[in-house]
Amino acid sequence: MGHMDGGRDSAPIGDNSIRWPSARITHIGLNVSDLARSVAFYRDALGMKVMKSAEGRFATVSFGYQHHDIALIPAARDSKANAPMAVGMNHFAVEVRDYEEFVRYYGRLSDAKVEIERVIDHRTGMGIYFKDPDGNSLEVWCENLPNMAAAIAFGTTMSEEFEENHIGYPVDGDQLYRDYQALKAGQAIGDSRGLDLLE
């Protein structure tokens, strides 16, 4: 399943062409001390559009080219520096080209003995969360929707379900990887998220 709009895989530059990278930085999450103040800052000072907002719990803002460039997350009250959910970077996300690349990254991280904290289906995309050697949080991200126009439309619609569960759903990453390997080998697999996304 490709998630990019047509034309992003390569673009002519003179006599040469460049290929869209297999991974790129796509968004960051920030823990903020005052969510309303931060929303106002990114909206008013930088001209970003508020895409989704669950009062007091999170907000996403974008320059308009994707469903979110920054996720704003309330920091823990009275948290000390470097404590979980302290003010500062929550995570940064690396977007991969498609679902197949996403699952390969899961295997690559596992092979490198990186502790994977969780895999989440965020509806607009899938995320694998882990830390670098210094404890910085990273996410490998893959879009779920067929193009960014669909993702932006989804990214601006608040539903009762989204209001209740704005994070998404946990996914068994090991099972995704086993299903992917079985599919690549031409074997049938049971009902799973991996099969849904590869169709």
Coordinates of C-alpha atoms in Angstrom, one line a residue:
M1 CA 0.0 0.0 0.0
G2 CA 1.6 3.3 -1.0
H3 CA 0.5 6.3 1.0
M4 CA 2.1 9.1 -1.0
D5 CA 0.4 11.2 -3.6
G6 CA 1.5 10.4 -7.1
G7 CA 4.7 12.2 -8.1
R8 CA 6.5 12.0 -4.7
D9 CA 8.4 8.9 -5.6
S10 CA 10.6 10.8 -8.1
A11 CA 10.8 14.3 -9.4
P12 CA 12.8 15.4 -12.4
I13 CA 15.6 17.9 -11.8
G14 CA 17.3 18.9 -15.0
D15 CA 18.7 15.7 -16.6
N16 CA 18.6 13.8 -13.3
S17 CA 15.8 12.8 -10.9
I18 CA 15.6 12.5 -7.2
R19 CA 13.8 9.7 -5.5
W20 CA 11.6 10.3 -2.5
P21 CA 13.5 9.0 0.5
S22 CA 12.5 5.8 2.2
A23 CA 12.2 7.8 5.5
R24 CA 12.0 11.5 6.6
I25 CA 11.3 13.5 9.7
T26 CA 7.5 14.1 9.5
H27 CA 6.3 15.6 12.9
I28 CA 7.2 16.2 16.5
G29 CA 5.3 15.9 19.7
L30 CA 5.8 18.6 22.4
N31 CA 4.9 18.4 26.1
V32 CA 3.6 21.9 27.0
S33 CA 2.9 23.6 30.3
D34 CA -0.2 25.4 29.1
L35 CA -2.0 23.8 26.2
A36 CA -4.3 26.8 25.4
R37 CA -1.3 29.2 25.4
S38 CA 0.7 26.9 23.1
V39 CA -2.2 26.5 20.7
A40 CA -2.6 30.3 20.6
F41 CA 1.2 30.7 20.0
Y42 CA 1.5 28.3 17.1
R43 CA -1.7 29.6 15.6
D44 CA -1.1 33.3 16.0
A45 CA 2.7 33.6 15.9
L46 CA 3.4 31.0 13.2
G47 CA 0.1 31.0 11.3
M48 CA -0.5 27.3 11.9
K49 CA -4.0 25.8 11.6
V50 CA -5.5 23.9 14.5
M51 CA -6.4 20.6 13.0
K52 CA -7.8 18.7 16.0
S53 CA -8.2 19.6 19.7
A54 CA -9.6 17.7 22.6
E55 CA -10.1 20.3 25.3
G56 CA -7.2 20.2 27.8
R57 CA -5.9 16.8 26.5
F58 CA -4.1 17.5 23.2
A59 CA -4.1 19.5 20.0
T60 CA -2.5 19.1 16.6
V61 CA -1.4 22.0 14.5
S62 CA -0.3 22.1 10.8
F63 CA 1.1 24.4 8.2
G64 CA -1.5 22.9 5.9
Y65 CA 0.5 20.4 3.9
Q66 CA -0.2 17.4 6.2
H67 CA -2.6 16.4 9.0
H68 CA -0.2 17.5 11.7
D69 CA 3.3 19.0 12.0
I70 CA 3.2 19.3 15.8
A71 CA 1.2 17.4 18.4
L72 CA 0.8 19.5 21.6
I73 CA 0.5 17.4 24.7
P74 CA -0.1 18.7 28.3
A75 CA 3.0 18.1 30.4
A76 CA 2.7 16.5 33.8
R77 CA 2.1 19.1 36.5
D78 CA 5.1 19.9 38.7
S79 CA 7.3 17.6 36.7
K80 CA 11.1 17.9 37.0
A81 CA 13.3 18.2 34.0
N82 CA 13.9 14.9 32.2
A83 CA 11.0 13.2 34.1
P84 CA 8.4 11.4 32.0
M85 CA 6.0 14.0 30.4
A86 CA 8.2 17.0 31.5
V87 CA 7.9 20.1 29.4
G88 CA 9.9 19.6 26.2
M89 CA 10.1 17.2 23.3
N90 CA 7.7 14.3 23.7
H91 CA 8.9 12.5 20.5
F92 CA 9.9 13.1 16.9
A93 CA 8.5 10.9 14.1
V94 CA 10.3 9.4 11.1
E95 CA 7.8 8.7 8.3
V96 CA 8.5 5.7 6.1
R97 CA 7.3 5.3 2.5
D98 CA 4.6 2.6 3.0
Y99 CA 3.3 -0.1 5.3
E100 CA 5.8 -2.7 4.0
E101 CA 8.7 -0.4 5.0
F102 CA 7.0 0.2 8.3
V103 CA 6.9 -3.5 9.1
R104 CA 10.5 -3.9 7.9
Y105 CA 11.5 -1.2 10.4
Y106 CA 9.9 -3.1 13.2
G107 CA 12.1 -6.1 12.2
R108 CA 15.1 -3.9 11.9
L109 CA 14.6 -2.4 15.4
S110 CA 14.0 -5.8 16.9
D111 CA 17.1 -7.2 15.2
A112 CA 19.1 -4.3 16.6
K113 CA 17.9 -5.2 20.1
V114 CA 16.0 -1.9 20.5
E115 CA 13.3 -2.1 23.1
I116 CA 10.0 -1.3 21.4
E117 CA 7.7 0.4 23.8
R118 CA 4.5 0.1 21.9
V119 CA 2.9 0.1 18.5
I120 CA -0.2 2.2 18.0
D121 CA -2.8 2.4 15.3
H122 CA -3.5 6.2 15.4
R123 CA -6.1 5.8 12.6
T124 CA -4.4 8.4 10.4
G125 CA -1.2 6.3 10.7
M126 CA 0.7 3.6 12.5
G127 CA 3.4 4.3 15.0
I128 CA 6.3 2.3 16.5
Y129 CA 7.6 4.0 19.7
F130 CA 11.1 3.5 21.1
K131 CA 14.0 5.4 22.6
D132 CA 17.5 6.2 21.4
P133 CA 20.5 5.5 23.6
D134 CA 20.1 8.9 25.4
G135 CA 16.5 8.3 26.1
N136 CA 15.0 10.5 23.4
S137 CA 11.7 9.2 22.2
L138 CA 11.2 8.4 18.5
E139 CA 8.3 7.1 16.4
V140 CA 8.5 5.3 13.1
W141 CA 5.3 6.5 11.3
C142 CA 3.4 5.2 8.4
E143 CA 0.3 6.8 6.9
N144 CA -2.8 4.7 6.8
L145 CA -4.8 6.7 4.3
P146 CA -4.2 6.7 0.6
N147 CA -3.2 10.3 0.2
M148 CA -2.6 13.4 2.2
A149 CA -5.8 15.1 1.1
A150 CA -7.8 12.2 2.7
A151 CA -5.5 12.3 5.8
I152 CA -6.0 16.1 6.2
A153 CA -9.8 15.6 5.9
F154 CA -9.7 12.9 8.5
G155 CA -7.3 15.0 10.6
T156 CA -9.7 17.9 11.0
T157 CA -12.8 15.8 11.8
M158 CA -13.6 15.3 15.5
S159 CA -15.9 12.3 16.2
E160 CA -17.3 11.0 19.5
E161 CA -14.9 8.0 19.2
F162 CA -11.9 10.3 18.6
E163 CA -12.9 12.6 21.5
E164 CA -13.0 9.5 23.7
N165 CA -9.8 7.9 22.4
H166 CA -7.6 10.4 20.6
I167 CA -4.5 8.3 20.9
G168 CA -5.6 5.2 19.0
Y169 CA -5.4 1.4 19.6
P170 CA -2.5 -0.8 20.7
V171 CA -1.2 -3.2 18.1
D172 CA 0.8 -6.4 18.6
G173 CA 3.9 -5.5 16.7
D174 CA 5.4 -9.0 16.9
Q175 CA 2.2 -10.4 15.3
L176 CA 2.3 -7.8 12.5
Y177 CA 5.8 -8.8 11.7
R178 CA 5.0 -12.5 11.7
D179 CA 2.0 -11.9 9.5
Y180 CA 4.1 -9.8 7.1
Q181 CA 6.7 -12.5 6.9
A182 CA 4.0 -15.1 6.2
L183 CA 2.4 -13.0 3.5
K184 CA 5.8 -12.4 1.8
A185 CA 6.3 -16.2 1.8
G186 CA 2.8 -16.7 0.2
Q187 CA 1.3 -18.3 3.3
A188 CA -2.3 -17.6 4.5
I189 CA -2.7 -15.8 7.8
G190 CA -5.6 -15.2 10.2
D191 CA -7.6 -12.1 10.7
S192 CA -5.1 -9.4 11.6
R193 CA -4.4 -5.7 11.2
G194 CA -1.4 -6.5 9.0
L195 CA -3.7 -8.2 6.4
D196 CA -6.1 -5.2 6.4
L197 CA -3.3 -2.8 5.7
L198 CA -1.6 -4.8 3.0
E199 CA -4.8 -5.1 1.0

